[in-house]
Amino acid sequence: MNDMTPVKLTPKDWETDQEVRWCPGCGDYAILKAVQRTLPDIGATPENTVFVSGIGCSSRFPYYVESYGFHTIHGRAPAVATGVKLANPALDVWIVTGDGDGLSIGGNHTMHILRRNLDCQILLFNNEIYGLTKGQYSPTSREGTKSPSTPFGSVDHPAKPAAFALGSGARFVGRGFDVSKNLPDVLKAAHAHKGAAFVEIFQNCIVYNKDVFADFTEKKNADDGQLWLEHGKPMLFGNMKLGGTKGIALDKEKLTLKVVEVVDGDWEAAGVIVHDVTNRSVAHMLVEMPFGAFPMALGVLYDDPVPTFESAVVQQNELAAKGKMPDLQKLVSQGQTWTVGKSGPEL
């Protein structure tokens, strides 16, 4: 009798023979390792997994993951991924893109895949700069960013990827950063969500935008700079060994969020909100919190699934084909056709 016990894969099984080529110290290395650690834990298999990317530093990803992959054209990864999923809905589809690829030329494609709710994971690496093309400012670059294309400083108002996703109708929005030990947990939650799962990953560009996120990613700034959200748990931050010294509460007069002090661990008395991943209104407020006055909201911000695009397409096709027999000759012969003979076409 054959042993049909599935082989337990390891992160090593998801590595390819390709040389990983990013700048030394690039945050992409850490994200790649996080993904390769996540895939065995979710029970993924290489033959059932597809990574689709566009153009940019992040878009080298498919070469480095032992699975099927498509390195497509600028901004169009969502369109290709949609075709893959519709052709075989059983495939596990991941999209890897950047803030330039996914929010500039590909902004409309990102919007439509989110509103359609295709079952896939969208990983948007946000380094707030164009890295591959040598450091021009990107849609997410902050005002005042000096770059080859903005030598006097950018005057653009930056796009907020998580806010963009919510506004486009995303049913799952998460956030993490490249070197965070919690990033695999966010990726697992995104994969568990049935539908389009959008994950913004803050990524350090060591060459063109070094340490732009250090105010909350560095260990010395983590206590006050990071708000890790967990469903059913109070929104606390600060020295977590002491149970958190601060929290996020609702200002009921202004209907906005505010930071409150937590005394003796009594977060309820301070009015701290308990995180509910299905609360879309609070999710909108969390992604709009200005960093500095507030910590950076990380983890799963919103998770409220609805039926997926490809499931609706499959159901529609099944209903259309019900009771019918496939007949290609009948299909091509219907309507006005011509028979071409020796003396010319005959109607």
Tab-separated table of C-alpha atoms in Angstrom:
chain	number	residue	atom	x	y	z
A	1	MET	CA	0.000	0.000	0.000
A	2	ASN	CA	1.396	3.390	-0.980
A	3	ASP	CA	2.047	5.924	1.752
A	4	MET	CA	-0.017	8.982	0.765
A	5	THR	CA	1.073	11.066	3.758
A	6	PRO	CA	1.842	14.591	2.478
A	7	VAL	CA	5.483	15.600	2.685
A	8	LYS	CA	6.052	18.428	5.141
A	9	LEU	CA	7.751	21.225	3.243
A	10	THR	CA	10.282	23.612	4.756
A	11	PRO	CA	11.251	27.203	3.869
A	12	LYS	CA	14.238	25.728	2.002
A	13	ASP	CA	11.865	23.934	-0.370
A	14	TRP	CA	10.590	27.337	-1.529
A	15	GLU	CA	14.035	28.618	-2.519
A	16	THR	CA	15.089	28.519	-6.184
A	17	ASP	CA	18.524	28.109	-7.738
A	18	GLN	CA	18.486	31.752	-8.846
A	19	GLU	CA	20.912	34.217	-7.293
A	20	VAL	CA	18.893	36.684	-5.214
A	21	ARG	CA	19.912	40.069	-6.533
A	22	TRP	CA	18.862	43.091	-4.536
A	23	CYS	CA	21.084	45.768	-3.040
A	24	PRO	CA	22.892	44.574	0.113
A	25	GLY	CA	20.701	45.445	3.088
A	26	CYS	CA	17.502	45.833	1.042
A	27	GLY	CA	14.314	45.072	2.957
A	28	ASP	CA	13.179	42.802	0.129
A	29	TYR	CA	15.448	40.051	1.445
A	30	ALA	CA	13.573	39.987	4.755
A	31	ILE	CA	10.179	39.968	3.011
A	32	LEU	CA	11.266	37.060	0.801
A	33	LYS	CA	12.307	35.061	3.870
A	34	ALA	CA	9.021	35.898	5.607
A	35	VAL	CA	7.057	34.596	2.623
A	36	GLN	CA	9.194	31.458	2.374
A	37	ARG	CA	8.595	30.797	6.075
A	38	THR	CA	4.865	31.393	5.679
A	39	LEU	CA	4.219	29.081	2.727
A	40	PRO	CA	4.973	25.787	4.553
A	41	ASP	CA	2.902	26.887	7.542
A	42	ILE	CA	-0.216	27.447	5.427
A	43	GLY	CA	0.166	24.095	3.683
A	44	ALA	CA	0.956	25.585	0.281
A	45	THR	CA	2.492	23.442	-2.464
A	46	PRO	CA	4.697	24.706	-5.325
A	47	GLU	CA	2.562	23.077	-8.023
A	48	ASN	CA	-0.546	24.895	-6.794
A	49	THR	CA	1.038	28.294	-6.110
A	50	VAL	CA	1.537	31.193	-8.524
A	51	PHE	CA	3.408	34.451	-7.930
A	52	VAL	CA	2.639	37.300	-10.333
A	53	SER	CA	4.598	40.555	-10.416
A	54	GLY	CA	4.833	43.732	-12.456
A	55	ILE	CA	7.952	45.880	-12.833
A	56	GLY	CA	10.276	47.109	-10.101
A	57	CYS	CA	12.693	45.782	-7.506
A	58	SER	CA	9.919	43.862	-5.748
A	59	SER	CA	8.868	42.289	-9.028
A	60	ARG	CA	11.895	39.989	-9.146
A	61	PHE	CA	10.046	37.940	-6.538
A	62	PRO	CA	8.765	35.143	-8.833
A	63	TYR	CA	12.352	34.188	-9.735
A	64	TYR	CA	13.165	33.513	-6.099
A	65	VAL	CA	10.132	31.440	-5.027
A	66	GLU	CA	9.982	27.770	-6.071
A	67	SER	CA	6.535	27.878	-7.661
A	68	TYR	CA	4.887	28.936	-10.885
A	69	GLY	CA	5.393	32.610	-11.642
A	70	PHE	CA	4.819	35.429	-14.097
A	71	HIS	CA	7.025	38.516	-14.321
A	72	THR	CA	4.618	40.704	-16.275
A	73	ILE	CA	4.521	44.327	-17.444
A	74	HIS	CA	4.381	47.596	-15.567
A	75	GLY	CA	1.268	47.847	-13.390
A	76	ARG	CA	-0.567	44.972	-15.043
A	77	ALA	CA	0.098	42.149	-12.586
A	78	PRO	CA	-3.546	42.252	-11.335
A	79	ALA	CA	-4.842	41.740	-14.883
A	80	VAL	CA	-2.609	38.719	-15.461
A	81	ALA	CA	-3.414	37.337	-12.010
A	82	THR	CA	-7.140	37.646	-12.779
A	83	GLY	CA	-6.673	35.590	-15.933
A	84	VAL	CA	-4.735	32.936	-14.012
A	85	LYS	CA	-7.400	32.666	-11.315
A	86	LEU	CA	-10.293	32.511	-13.770
A	87	ALA	CA	-8.508	29.829	-15.816
A	88	ASN	CA	-7.935	27.715	-12.698
A	89	PRO	CA	-9.720	28.941	-9.562
A	90	ALA	CA	-8.007	26.223	-7.492
A	91	LEU	CA	-4.624	27.954	-7.804
A	92	ASP	CA	-3.250	29.981	-4.913
A	93	VAL	CA	-2.388	33.359	-6.466
A	94	TRP	CA	-0.040	35.942	-4.946
A	95	ILE	CA	0.590	39.378	-6.463
A	96	VAL	CA	3.829	41.189	-5.645
A	97	THR	CA	4.021	44.874	-6.508
A	98	GLY	CA	5.499	48.165	-5.312
A	99	ASP	CA	4.211	51.630	-4.519
A	100	GLY	CA	5.185	52.831	-7.991
A	101	ASP	CA	4.117	49.769	-9.956
A	102	GLY	CA	0.861	49.275	-8.066
A	103	LEU	CA	-0.264	52.843	-7.378
A	104	SER	CA	1.015	54.840	-10.349
A	105	ILE	CA	0.699	53.213	-13.773
A	106	GLY	CA	-1.036	50.257	-12.135
A	107	GLY	CA	-3.317	52.192	-9.834
A	108	ASN	CA	-6.453	51.483	-11.841
A	109	HIS	CA	-5.635	47.768	-12.070
A	110	THR	CA	-5.091	47.588	-8.309
A	111	MET	CA	-8.389	49.364	-7.718
A	112	HIS	CA	-10.344	47.018	-9.961
A	113	ILE	CA	-8.943	43.775	-8.577
A	114	LEU	CA	-9.851	44.984	-5.088
A	115	ARG	CA	-13.408	46.016	-5.940
A	116	ARG	CA	-13.943	42.797	-7.913
A	117	ASN	CA	-12.668	40.822	-4.926
A	118	LEU	CA	-10.588	38.223	-6.740
A	119	ASP	CA	-9.352	35.573	-4.305
A	120	CYS	CA	-5.642	36.424	-4.100
A	121	GLN	CA	-3.018	37.974	-1.856
A	122	ILE	CA	-1.663	41.384	-2.908
A	123	LEU	CA	1.659	42.316	-1.315
A	124	LEU	CA	2.486	45.970	-1.938
A	125	PHE	CA	6.068	46.833	-0.966
A	126	ASN	CA	6.096	50.490	0.027
A	127	ASN	CA	9.524	52.139	0.164
A	128	GLU	CA	8.185	55.586	-0.797
A	129	ILE	CA	10.586	55.858	-3.751
A	130	TYR	CA	11.293	54.455	-7.223
A	131	GLY	CA	14.249	52.183	-6.484
A	132	LEU	CA	14.772	50.327	-9.770
A	133	THR	CA	14.904	53.507	-11.871
A	134	LYS	CA	17.342	55.244	-9.542
A	135	GLY	CA	15.449	57.127	-6.892
A	136	GLN	CA	12.715	59.295	-8.412
A	137	TYR	CA	9.850	60.204	-6.106
A	138	SER	CA	6.871	57.843	-6.118
A	139	PRO	CA	3.133	58.202	-5.408
A	140	THR	CA	3.785	57.525	-1.710
A	141	SER	CA	6.809	59.829	-1.272
A	142	ARG	CA	6.325	62.395	1.449
A	143	GLU	CA	6.041	66.091	0.783
A	144	GLY	CA	9.508	67.605	0.625
A	145	THR	CA	11.176	64.412	-0.649
A	146	LYS	CA	14.237	65.387	-2.695
A	147	SER	CA	14.972	63.117	-5.611
A	148	PRO	CA	16.303	63.303	-9.197
A	149	SER	CA	12.774	64.163	-10.365
A	150	THR	CA	12.053	66.562	-7.465
A	151	PRO	CA	15.392	68.301	-6.754
A	152	PHE	CA	13.675	71.060	-4.746
A	153	GLY	CA	11.434	68.659	-2.842
A	154	SER	CA	8.152	67.005	-3.772
A	155	VAL	CA	5.027	69.144	-3.501
A	156	ASP	CA	2.694	66.176	-4.098
A	157	HIS	CA	0.380	64.939	-1.381
A	158	PRO	CA	1.356	61.258	-0.927
A	159	ALA	CA	-1.046	58.402	-1.514
A	160	LYS	CA	-1.804	56.139	1.445
A	161	PRO	CA	-1.909	52.548	0.179
A	162	ALA	CA	-4.098	51.146	2.972
A	163	ALA	CA	-6.567	54.029	2.636
A	164	PHE	CA	-6.569	53.531	-1.133
A	165	ALA	CA	-7.366	49.838	-0.653
A	166	LEU	CA	-10.265	50.518	1.699
A	167	GLY	CA	-11.598	53.183	-0.622
A	168	SER	CA	-11.441	50.711	-3.513
A	169	GLY	CA	-13.643	48.263	-1.661
A	170	ALA	CA	-11.017	45.891	-0.250
A	171	ARG	CA	-12.415	43.408	2.262
A	172	PHE	CA	-9.027	42.680	3.848
A	173	VAL	CA	-6.351	45.252	4.641
A	174	GLY	CA	-3.211	44.492	6.604
A	175	ARG	CA	0.086	46.209	7.339
A	176	GLY	CA	3.543	45.071	8.316
A	177	PHE	CA	7.171	45.934	7.709
A	178	ASP	CA	10.073	44.053	6.229
A	179	VAL	CA	12.061	42.973	9.306
A	180	SER	CA	9.117	42.497	11.671
A	181	LYS	CA	8.803	39.099	13.339
A	182	ASN	CA	5.014	39.572	13.063
A	183	LEU	CA	4.962	39.843	9.264
A	184	PRO	CA	4.373	36.081	8.705
A	185	ASP	CA	1.287	36.283	10.940
A	186	VAL	CA	-0.145	39.058	8.751
A	187	LEU	CA	0.608	37.009	5.627
A	188	LYS	CA	-1.122	33.953	7.121
A	189	ALA	CA	-4.207	36.016	7.928
A	190	ALA	CA	-4.241	37.396	4.379
A	191	HIS	CA	-4.054	33.889	2.947
A	192	ALA	CA	-6.847	32.660	5.227
A	193	HIS	CA	-9.122	35.435	3.935
A	194	LYS	CA	-11.330	34.323	1.044
A	195	GLY	CA	-11.117	37.219	-1.399
A	196	ALA	CA	-8.680	39.983	-2.323
A	197	ALA	CA	-6.329	40.470	0.634
A	198	PHE	CA	-4.246	43.657	0.489
A	199	VAL	CA	-1.081	43.860	2.598
A	200	GLU	CA	1.027	47.020	2.687
A	201	ILE	CA	4.604	46.180	3.661
A	202	PHE	CA	6.875	49.064	4.632
A	203	GLN	CA	10.235	48.274	3.032
A	204	ASN	CA	13.539	50.007	3.600
A	205	CYS	CA	15.327	51.117	0.400
A	206	ILE	CA	18.900	51.150	1.636
A	207	VAL	CA	20.184	53.235	-1.290
A	208	TYR	CA	17.584	55.853	-2.207
A	209	ASN	CA	15.381	56.267	0.869
A	210	LYS	CA	17.315	54.796	3.755
A	211	ASP	CA	15.638	54.582	7.179
A	212	VAL	CA	12.551	56.545	6.115
A	213	PHE	CA	10.482	54.321	8.444
A	214	ALA	CA	12.999	54.210	11.297
A	215	ASP	CA	10.770	56.345	13.527
A	216	PHE	CA	8.581	53.301	14.120
A	217	THR	CA	10.528	50.280	12.826
A	218	GLU	CA	13.698	50.638	14.900
A	219	LYS	CA	13.683	48.741	18.168
A	220	LYS	CA	14.240	51.851	20.267
A	221	ASN	CA	11.112	53.439	18.738
A	222	ALA	CA	8.892	50.350	18.699
A	223	ASP	CA	7.077	50.837	22.019
A	224	ASP	CA	5.583	54.213	21.175
A	225	GLY	CA	5.751	53.901	17.378
A	226	GLN	CA	3.928	50.623	16.758
A	227	LEU	CA	0.311	49.685	17.406
A	228	TRP	CA	-0.058	45.966	16.668
A	229	LEU	CA	-3.731	45.170	16.259
A	230	GLU	CA	-5.323	41.887	17.283
A	231	HIS	CA	-8.988	41.032	16.913
A	232	GLY	CA	-10.799	41.102	20.242
A	233	LYS	CA	-7.892	42.747	22.038
A	234	PRO	CA	-7.646	46.372	23.270
A	235	MET	CA	-5.646	48.824	21.151
A	236	LEU	CA	-2.697	49.247	23.486
A	237	PHE	CA	0.856	50.371	22.829
A	238	GLY	CA	3.831	51.496	24.831
A	239	ASN	CA	5.779	49.217	27.163
A	240	MET	CA	3.902	45.985	26.584
A	241	LYS	CA	5.732	44.233	29.436
A	242	LEU	CA	3.680	46.495	31.664
A	243	GLY	CA	0.515	45.779	29.712
A	244	GLY	CA	0.788	48.901	27.581
A	245	THR	CA	0.874	52.418	28.915
A	246	LYS	CA	-1.220	54.092	26.216
A	247	GLY	CA	-4.180	53.237	24.096
A	248	ILE	CA	-6.464	54.375	21.279
A	249	ALA	CA	-9.907	55.623	22.238
A	250	LEU	CA	-12.822	57.211	20.408
A	251	ASP	CA	-13.413	60.922	20.822
A	252	LYS	CA	-17.213	60.760	20.867
A	253	GLU	CA	-17.680	64.496	20.334
A	254	LYS	CA	-15.470	64.743	17.253
A	255	LEU	CA	-15.975	61.124	16.118
A	256	THR	CA	-12.233	60.733	15.700
A	257	LEU	CA	-9.577	58.634	17.408
A	258	LYS	CA	-7.384	59.912	20.211
A	259	VAL	CA	-4.469	58.676	22.318
A	260	VAL	CA	-5.207	58.136	26.015
A	261	GLU	CA	-3.049	57.275	29.010
A	262	VAL	CA	-3.718	53.917	30.663
A	263	VAL	CA	-3.290	53.990	34.444
A	264	ASP	CA	-2.515	50.784	36.351
A	265	GLY	CA	-3.411	48.716	33.316
A	266	ASP	CA	-7.073	49.697	33.486
A	267	TRP	CA	-7.636	50.180	29.769
A	268	GLU	CA	-11.420	49.957	30.078
A	269	ALA	CA	-11.534	52.946	32.398
A	270	ALA	CA	-9.430	54.852	29.878
A	271	GLY	CA	-11.952	54.090	27.136
A	272	VAL	CA	-9.547	52.102	24.958
A	273	ILE	CA	-11.205	50.515	21.914
A	274	VAL	CA	-11.276	46.743	21.476
A	275	HIS	CA	-10.180	45.899	17.933
A	276	ASP	CA	-12.896	44.468	15.705
A	277	VAL	CA	-11.544	43.492	12.281
A	278	THR	CA	-15.043	43.710	10.766
A	279	ASN	CA	-15.487	47.389	11.707
A	280	ARG	CA	-14.838	49.224	8.455
A	281	SER	CA	-15.372	52.711	9.907
A	282	VAL	CA	-12.690	52.257	12.562
A	283	ALA	CA	-10.380	50.713	9.962
A	284	HIS	CA	-10.671	53.908	7.908
A	285	MET	CA	-9.742	55.959	10.976
A	286	LEU	CA	-6.793	53.709	11.784
A	287	VAL	CA	-5.185	54.078	8.365
A	288	GLU	CA	-5.659	57.851	8.477
A	289	MET	CA	-3.973	58.326	11.870
A	290	PRO	CA	-1.107	60.817	11.362
A	291	PHE	CA	2.131	59.235	12.499
A	292	GLY	CA	3.821	61.188	15.255
A	293	ALA	CA	0.643	62.176	16.987
A	294	PHE	CA	-0.341	58.489	16.768
A	295	PRO	CA	1.565	55.211	16.461
A	296	MET	CA	1.613	53.296	13.173
A	297	ALA	CA	-1.302	50.853	13.024
A	298	LEU	CA	0.028	47.416	12.040
A	299	GLY	CA	-1.353	43.894	11.705
A	300	VAL	CA	-4.822	43.070	10.350
A	301	LEU	CA	-6.762	46.333	10.167
A	302	TYR	CA	-9.842	45.000	8.372
A	303	ASP	CA	-11.107	41.516	7.530
A	304	ASP	CA	-14.725	41.007	6.461
A	305	PRO	CA	-15.083	38.548	3.555
A	306	VAL	CA	-17.817	38.509	0.914
A	307	PRO	CA	-18.304	36.211	-2.140
A	308	THR	CA	-15.390	36.320	-4.569
A	309	PHE	CA	-15.262	37.407	-8.193
A	310	GLU	CA	-14.115	34.092	-9.630
A	311	SER	CA	-16.770	32.126	-7.704
A	312	ALA	CA	-19.458	34.334	-9.264
A	313	VAL	CA	-17.963	33.851	-12.743
A	314	VAL	CA	-17.805	30.064	-12.326
A	315	GLN	CA	-21.411	29.967	-11.096
A	316	GLN	CA	-22.556	32.151	-13.985
A	317	ASN	CA	-20.806	29.904	-16.527
A	318	GLU	CA	-22.308	26.776	-14.984
A	319	LEU	CA	-25.812	28.243	-15.183
A	320	ALA	CA	-25.272	29.334	-18.785
A	321	ALA	CA	-24.094	25.841	-19.769
A	322	LYS	CA	-26.780	23.939	-17.863
A	323	GLY	CA	-28.682	21.508	-20.108
A	324	LYS	CA	-26.530	22.296	-23.152
A	325	MET	CA	-24.138	20.040	-25.053
A	326	PRO	CA	-20.933	21.521	-26.447
A	327	ASP	CA	-21.018	21.606	-30.249
A	328	LEU	CA	-18.220	23.656	-31.807
A	329	GLN	CA	-19.380	23.062	-35.386
A	330	LYS	CA	-22.874	24.322	-34.569
A	331	LEU	CA	-21.423	27.357	-32.864
A	332	VAL	CA	-19.231	28.430	-35.803
A	333	SER	CA	-21.980	27.682	-38.339
A	334	GLN	CA	-24.757	29.717	-36.772
A	335	GLY	CA	-25.885	33.076	-38.128
A	336	GLN	CA	-24.675	34.337	-41.496
A	337	THR	CA	-22.024	31.975	-42.879
A	338	TRP	CA	-20.458	31.522	-46.280
A	339	THR	CA	-19.350	28.392	-48.088
A	340	VAL	CA	-16.376	29.109	-50.304
A	341	GLY	CA	-16.510	27.065	-53.537
A	342	LYS	CA	-14.606	27.045	-56.838
A	343	SER	CA	-16.915	29.618	-58.378
A	344	GLY	CA	-16.702	31.946	-55.361
A	345	PRO	CA	-18.490	32.335	-52.024
A	346	GLU	CA	-22.069	31.161	-51.755
A	347	LEU	CA	-24.423	32.532	-49.087
